[in-house]
Short mmCIF file of C-alpha atoms in Angstrom, two decimals:
data_model
loop_
_atom_site.label_atom_id
_atom_site.label_comp_id
_atom_site.label_asym_id
_atom_site.label_seq_id
_atom_site.Cartn_x
_atom_site.Cartn_y
_atom_site.Cartn_z
CA MET A 18 -8.96 -4.91 22.34
CA SER A 19 -6.07 -2.81 23.62
CA SER A 20 -4.76 0.36 22.02
CA PRO A 21 -3.86 0.15 18.31
CA ALA A 22 -0.33 -0.83 17.32
CA SER A 23 0.39 2.57 15.84
CA THR A 24 0.17 4.39 19.16
CA PRO A 25 3.45 5.83 20.52
CA SER A 26 3.31 3.60 23.62
CA SER A 27 3.49 0.44 21.56
CA THR A 28 6.83 -1.21 20.91
CA PRO A 29 7.21 -2.76 17.44
CA PRO A 30 8.34 -6.38 17.82
CA PHE A 31 10.92 -6.17 15.03
CA GLY A 32 11.87 -2.52 15.29
CA ARG A 33 11.06 -0.16 12.44
CA LEU A 34 13.63 -0.69 9.69
CA THR A 35 13.97 -4.21 8.37
CA THR A 36 15.49 -5.50 5.14
CA ALA A 37 14.35 -8.58 3.25
CA MET A 38 17.90 -9.84 2.86
CA ILE A 39 19.43 -11.55 -0.15
CA THR A 40 21.06 -14.97 0.04
CA PRO A 41 24.57 -14.71 -1.45
CA PHE A 42 25.91 -17.52 -3.63
CA ARG A 43 29.35 -18.30 -4.98
CA PRO A 44 29.86 -18.40 -8.77
CA ASP A 45 29.14 -22.15 -8.74
CA GLY A 46 25.77 -21.53 -7.07
CA SER A 47 26.76 -22.82 -3.64
CA LEU A 48 25.78 -20.96 -0.49
CA ASP A 49 28.22 -18.22 0.55
CA LEU A 50 27.78 -17.88 4.31
CA ASP A 51 30.77 -15.53 4.69
CA ALA A 52 29.13 -13.13 2.26
CA ALA A 53 25.81 -13.50 4.08
CA GLN A 54 27.48 -12.44 7.32
CA LYS A 55 29.11 -9.49 5.56
CA VAL A 56 25.78 -8.32 4.11
CA ALA A 57 24.03 -8.76 7.46
CA THR A 58 26.68 -6.73 9.28
CA TYR A 59 26.56 -4.03 6.60
CA LEU A 60 22.79 -3.74 6.95
CA VAL A 61 22.80 -3.59 10.73
CA ASP A 62 25.61 -1.02 10.64
CA GLY A 63 23.33 0.96 8.31
CA GLY A 64 20.55 1.15 10.87
CA ASN A 65 18.46 -2.00 10.44
CA ASP A 66 16.61 -3.22 13.51
CA ALA A 67 15.86 -6.62 11.99
CA LEU A 68 16.77 -8.78 9.02
CA VAL A 69 14.21 -10.93 7.24
CA LEU A 70 15.91 -14.07 5.91
CA ASN A 71 14.77 -16.78 3.51
CA GLY A 72 12.07 -14.72 1.87
CA THR A 73 11.38 -13.89 -1.76
CA THR A 74 14.47 -11.70 -2.09
CA GLY A 75 16.42 -14.41 -0.27
CA GLU A 76 15.52 -16.81 -3.11
CA ALA A 77 13.75 -19.15 -0.72
CA PRO A 78 12.18 -21.21 -3.54
CA THR A 79 15.64 -22.47 -4.54
CA THR A 80 17.32 -23.00 -1.16
CA SER A 81 16.95 -26.23 0.80
CA ASP A 82 15.61 -26.47 4.33
CA GLN A 83 19.14 -27.23 5.54
CA GLU A 84 20.54 -24.17 3.76
CA LYS A 85 17.84 -22.00 5.31
CA VAL A 86 18.92 -23.16 8.76
CA GLN A 87 22.56 -22.43 7.92
CA ILE A 88 21.67 -18.90 6.82
CA ILE A 89 19.79 -18.23 10.08
CA GLN A 90 22.71 -19.53 12.14
CA ALA A 91 25.30 -17.55 10.18
CA VAL A 92 23.40 -14.27 10.38
CA ARG A 93 22.59 -14.80 14.06
CA GLU A 94 26.32 -15.26 14.69
CA ALA A 95 27.16 -12.14 12.71
CA VAL A 96 24.68 -9.72 14.25
CA GLY A 97 24.37 -11.16 17.76
CA ASP A 98 21.81 -9.18 19.71
CA ARG A 99 22.25 -6.04 17.61
CA ALA A 100 19.25 -6.92 15.45
CA LYS A 101 16.32 -9.30 15.33
CA VAL A 102 16.46 -12.26 12.96
CA VAL A 103 13.14 -13.01 11.28
CA ALA A 104 13.08 -16.28 9.37
CA GLY A 105 10.90 -16.91 6.35
CA VAL A 106 9.26 -20.30 6.82
CA GLY A 107 6.16 -20.11 4.65
CA THR A 108 5.35 -22.73 2.05
CA ASN A 109 2.12 -23.92 0.43
CA ASP A 110 2.06 -27.00 2.66
CA THR A 111 1.05 -26.46 6.29
CA ALA A 112 2.94 -29.50 7.60
CA HIS A 113 6.14 -28.41 5.83
CA THR A 114 5.73 -24.85 7.08
CA ILE A 115 5.40 -26.09 10.66
CA GLU A 116 8.56 -28.16 10.24
CA CYS A 117 10.43 -25.13 8.88
CA ALA A 118 9.12 -23.00 11.75
CA LYS A 119 10.43 -25.42 14.36
CA GLN A 120 13.80 -25.59 12.61
CA ALA A 121 14.03 -21.79 12.51
CA GLU A 122 13.23 -21.54 16.21
CA ALA A 123 15.93 -24.09 17.02
CA ALA A 124 18.42 -22.22 14.81
CA GLY A 125 18.02 -19.02 16.82
CA ALA A 126 15.43 -16.96 14.96
CA ASP A 127 13.59 -14.23 16.88
CA GLY A 128 10.47 -14.37 14.75
CA LEU A 129 8.84 -16.01 11.74
CA LEU A 130 7.72 -14.61 8.40
CA VAL A 131 4.82 -16.75 7.15
CA VAL A 132 3.74 -16.07 3.58
CA THR A 133 0.27 -16.81 2.25
CA PRO A 134 0.29 -20.34 0.80
CA TYR A 135 0.91 -19.88 -2.91
CA TYR A 136 -0.27 -21.63 -6.08
CA ASN A 137 -2.92 -23.84 -4.45
CA LYS A 138 -5.13 -20.80 -3.68
CA PRO A 139 -6.72 -21.85 -0.37
CA PRO A 140 -9.98 -20.21 0.73
CA GLN A 141 -9.99 -17.82 3.69
CA ASP A 142 -10.99 -20.65 6.05
CA GLY A 143 -7.90 -22.52 4.86
CA LEU A 144 -5.70 -19.49 5.46
CA ARG A 145 -7.02 -19.12 9.01
CA ALA A 146 -6.33 -22.79 9.71
CA HIS A 147 -2.86 -22.61 8.16
CA PHE A 148 -1.68 -19.48 9.97
CA THR A 149 -3.14 -20.63 13.28
CA ALA A 150 -1.44 -24.02 13.05
CA VAL A 151 1.93 -22.39 12.31
CA ALA A 152 1.53 -19.89 15.14
CA ASP A 153 0.66 -22.75 17.51
CA ALA A 154 3.79 -24.71 16.54
CA THR A 155 6.47 -22.53 18.17
CA GLY A 156 6.88 -19.89 20.84
CA LEU A 157 8.00 -17.25 18.33
CA PRO A 158 6.06 -14.17 17.19
CA ASN A 159 4.69 -14.47 13.65
CA MET A 160 4.64 -11.87 10.89
CA LEU A 161 2.10 -12.77 8.21
CA TYR A 162 3.16 -11.92 4.65
CA ASP A 163 0.26 -10.70 2.53
CA ILE A 164 1.41 -10.62 -1.11
CA PRO A 165 -1.40 -11.65 -3.45
CA GLY A 166 0.62 -10.79 -6.55
CA ARG A 167 2.87 -13.76 -5.81
CA ALA A 168 0.61 -15.99 -3.72
CA GLY A 169 -2.44 -15.73 -5.96
CA VAL A 170 -4.75 -15.05 -3.01
CA GLU A 171 -5.00 -12.20 -0.50
CA ILE A 172 -5.46 -12.36 3.23
CA ARG A 173 -8.72 -10.46 3.53
CA SER A 174 -9.11 -7.77 6.16
CA GLU A 175 -11.72 -9.81 8.03
CA THR A 176 -9.34 -12.78 8.12
CA LEU A 177 -6.52 -10.63 9.48
CA ILE A 178 -8.83 -9.20 12.14
CA THR A 179 -9.69 -12.73 13.27
CA LEU A 180 -6.09 -13.94 13.17
CA ALA A 181 -4.97 -10.96 15.25
CA GLU A 182 -6.64 -12.61 18.26
CA HIS A 183 -3.83 -15.20 18.31
CA PRO A 184 -1.18 -14.12 20.84
CA ARG A 185 1.72 -15.01 18.53
CA ILE A 186 0.34 -13.44 15.35
CA VAL A 187 1.67 -9.96 15.96
CA ALA A 188 2.60 -8.37 12.64
CA VAL A 189 1.91 -8.15 8.91
CA LYS A 190 4.33 -7.61 6.05
CA ASP A 191 1.96 -5.82 3.72
CA ALA A 192 2.67 -6.06 -0.02
CA LYS A 193 -0.97 -5.91 -1.07
CA GLY A 194 -1.17 -2.19 -1.76
CA ASP A 195 -4.66 -1.83 -0.29
CA ILE A 196 -4.37 1.31 1.82
CA ALA A 197 -8.06 1.28 2.77
CA GLY A 198 -7.92 -2.38 3.79
CA THR A 199 -4.79 -1.80 5.85
CA THR A 200 -6.43 1.14 7.60
CA LYS A 201 -9.41 -1.05 8.49
CA VAL A 202 -7.17 -3.71 10.03
CA LEU A 203 -5.16 -1.11 11.94
CA ALA A 204 -8.38 0.36 13.29
CA ASN A 205 -9.62 -2.98 14.58
CA THR A 206 -6.50 -4.85 15.77
CA ASP A 207 -3.18 -4.47 17.54
CA LEU A 208 -1.26 -5.86 14.56
CA PHE A 209 2.01 -4.14 13.72
CA TYR A 210 2.24 -3.35 10.02
CA TYR A 211 5.47 -3.32 8.01
CA CYS A 212 5.27 -2.06 4.45
CA GLY A 213 6.50 -4.70 2.02
CA ALA A 214 6.32 -2.53 -1.11
CA ASP A 215 9.00 0.15 -1.25
CA GLU A 216 6.93 2.44 -3.48
CA LEU A 217 4.37 2.68 -0.66
CA ASN A 218 6.72 3.07 2.30
CA LEU A 219 5.81 6.66 3.11
CA ALA A 220 2.10 6.18 2.45
CA SER A 221 2.02 3.13 4.72
CA LEU A 222 3.87 4.88 7.51
CA ALA A 223 1.50 7.81 7.22
CA ILE A 224 -1.56 5.64 7.93
CA GLY A 225 0.03 3.87 10.88
CA ALA A 226 2.49 1.21 9.73
CA VAL A 227 5.27 0.98 12.32
CA GLY A 228 8.02 0.27 9.83
CA ILE A 229 9.12 -1.18 6.53
CA ALA A 230 10.38 -4.54 5.29
CA SER A 231 12.39 -3.27 2.38
CA VAL A 232 14.36 -4.56 -0.59
CA VAL A 233 15.76 -1.20 -1.67
CA ALA A 234 17.15 -0.73 1.86
CA HIS A 235 20.01 -3.03 0.83
CA VAL A 236 21.52 0.13 -0.64
CA ALA A 237 19.41 2.80 1.13
CA SER A 238 19.28 1.76 4.78
CA ARG A 239 20.52 5.08 6.10
CA GLU A 240 18.06 6.99 3.94
CA TYR A 241 15.11 4.85 5.01
CA ARG A 242 16.19 5.15 8.64
CA GLN A 243 16.06 8.93 8.23
CA LEU A 244 12.67 8.72 6.50
CA ILE A 245 11.16 6.60 9.28
CA ASP A 246 12.64 8.82 11.98
CA ALA A 247 11.19 11.87 10.23
CA VAL A 248 7.71 10.33 10.16
CA VAL A 249 7.92 9.36 13.83
CA ALA A 250 8.99 12.94 14.63
CA GLY A 251 6.08 14.37 12.63
CA ASP A 252 8.39 15.94 10.05
CA LEU A 253 6.43 15.07 6.93
CA ALA A 254 8.32 17.51 4.69
CA THR A 255 11.66 15.78 5.37
CA ALA A 256 10.10 12.35 4.86
CA GLN A 257 8.62 13.45 1.54
CA LYS A 258 11.96 14.83 0.38
CA ILE A 259 13.75 11.55 1.11
CA ASP A 260 10.97 9.45 -0.39
CA ARG A 261 11.00 11.43 -3.63
CA ARG A 262 14.78 11.31 -3.92
CA LEU A 263 14.65 7.51 -3.72
CA VAL A 264 12.08 7.12 -6.53
CA PRO A 265 14.74 6.26 -9.18
CA ALA A 266 16.24 3.60 -6.91
CA VAL A 267 12.86 2.02 -6.19
CA GLU A 268 11.96 2.00 -9.87
CA THR A 269 15.26 0.54 -11.06
CA ILE A 270 15.44 -2.21 -8.42
CA MET A 271 11.78 -3.20 -8.30
CA THR A 272 10.51 -2.70 -11.87
CA ARG A 273 13.35 -3.20 -14.36
CA THR A 274 13.36 -6.94 -13.71
CA GLN A 275 12.97 -9.24 -10.69
CA GLY A 276 13.99 -7.53 -7.45
CA ALA A 277 16.60 -10.01 -6.22
CA ILE A 278 18.39 -9.75 -9.57
CA MET A 279 18.75 -6.00 -9.39
CA VAL A 280 19.50 -5.72 -5.70
CA LYS A 281 22.35 -8.22 -6.01
CA ALA A 282 23.71 -6.18 -8.90
CA ALA A 283 23.35 -3.05 -6.74
CA LEU A 284 25.22 -4.62 -3.83
CA LYS A 285 27.99 -5.64 -6.21
CA LEU A 286 28.19 -2.08 -7.54
CA ALA A 287 28.39 -0.84 -3.95
CA GLY A 288 31.24 -3.27 -3.21
CA VAL A 289 29.32 -5.19 -0.55
CA ILE A 290 29.33 -8.53 -2.39
CA GLU A 291 31.80 -9.89 -4.90
CA HIS A 292 29.41 -12.08 -6.89
CA ALA A 293 25.84 -11.35 -8.01
CA THR A 294 25.11 -15.04 -8.62
CA LEU A 295 21.49 -16.19 -8.52
CA ARG A 296 19.98 -19.64 -8.74
CA SER A 297 18.03 -20.66 -11.82
CA PRO A 298 15.42 -19.77 -12.96
CA LEU A 299 16.67 -16.33 -11.89
CA VAL A 300 19.55 -14.95 -13.95
CA GLU A 301 22.04 -12.15 -13.40
CA ALA A 302 21.30 -8.64 -14.58
CA THR A 303 22.26 -7.88 -18.16
CA ALA A 304 24.85 -5.24 -19.01
CA GLU A 305 22.04 -2.92 -20.09
CA GLN A 306 20.20 -3.42 -16.79
CA VAL A 307 23.38 -2.70 -14.84
CA ASP A 308 23.83 0.52 -16.83
CA TRP A 309 20.27 1.58 -15.95
CA LEU A 310 20.89 0.63 -12.33
CA THR A 311 24.11 2.62 -12.14
CA THR A 312 22.48 5.74 -13.58
CA ASP A 313 19.42 5.51 -11.34
CA LEU A 314 21.38 4.85 -8.14
CA LYS A 315 23.59 7.85 -8.93
CA THR A 316 20.49 9.98 -9.50
CA ALA A 317 19.15 8.87 -6.11
CA GLY A 318 22.47 9.75 -4.50
CA LEU A 319 23.17 6.18 -3.38
CA ILE A 320 26.46 5.63 -5.21
CA ALA A 321 29.15 8.06 -6.28
#
């Protein structure tokens, strides 16, 4: 085993600041690729090193395979080589996931986000087989997405340690909230960790995560860039100050209702998108939720 991923000499494969990007829709629910390009450009201008497309916040359960390819192509065109494009390809069917992975590679993605198969609750042997098969299917680096709250099953530390031996399994988007388990994996592998739970961004960075894969960064990219840079520089006091200031934003976006609902409302408030349309069964934020959002984003200093 070579030196751990958190050492200064290591280069994170997807940079340090990444946003799990929304998928914009027009009022009739159709895909709005112009808006997707605008959001992508806005995020990269704000300091993002990579954009994660077609994930949970991108409403992947309600977009077709063809639409997912169109989103990758549109964002790739918009950001060029200014940022990495990481494509969500995970499903609960290994064969379908492999097909999506190949399509994403052909569409110009730089890497793949592969979520734990959901609903069918495979055993750890099944997870190892699934992730290995997907990693074998393309030449792209894979970021495994560990989110048991949605998938119904975790990727255990021992499983991650085994999977880390695959040359194309290079990173983890960690939304499990198990700091001790993450530390164990970091101590025994070269995996690059990206925090996938905004409330734990600073804690994760402190134990050796190389970056974050954020939802709140849609409206706080510059702040999270400063927080990450402060941690890298060893300036914990500055990082703590930024983290604490963003608490109202994290709470309002991630706990008031479903995250994609609130972050689309936030982007509309910020003037980045014109429509906050979501696809059913998700629904737009209520007037009351928008009022909460407005107050909390003002408190966090993210809107005037």
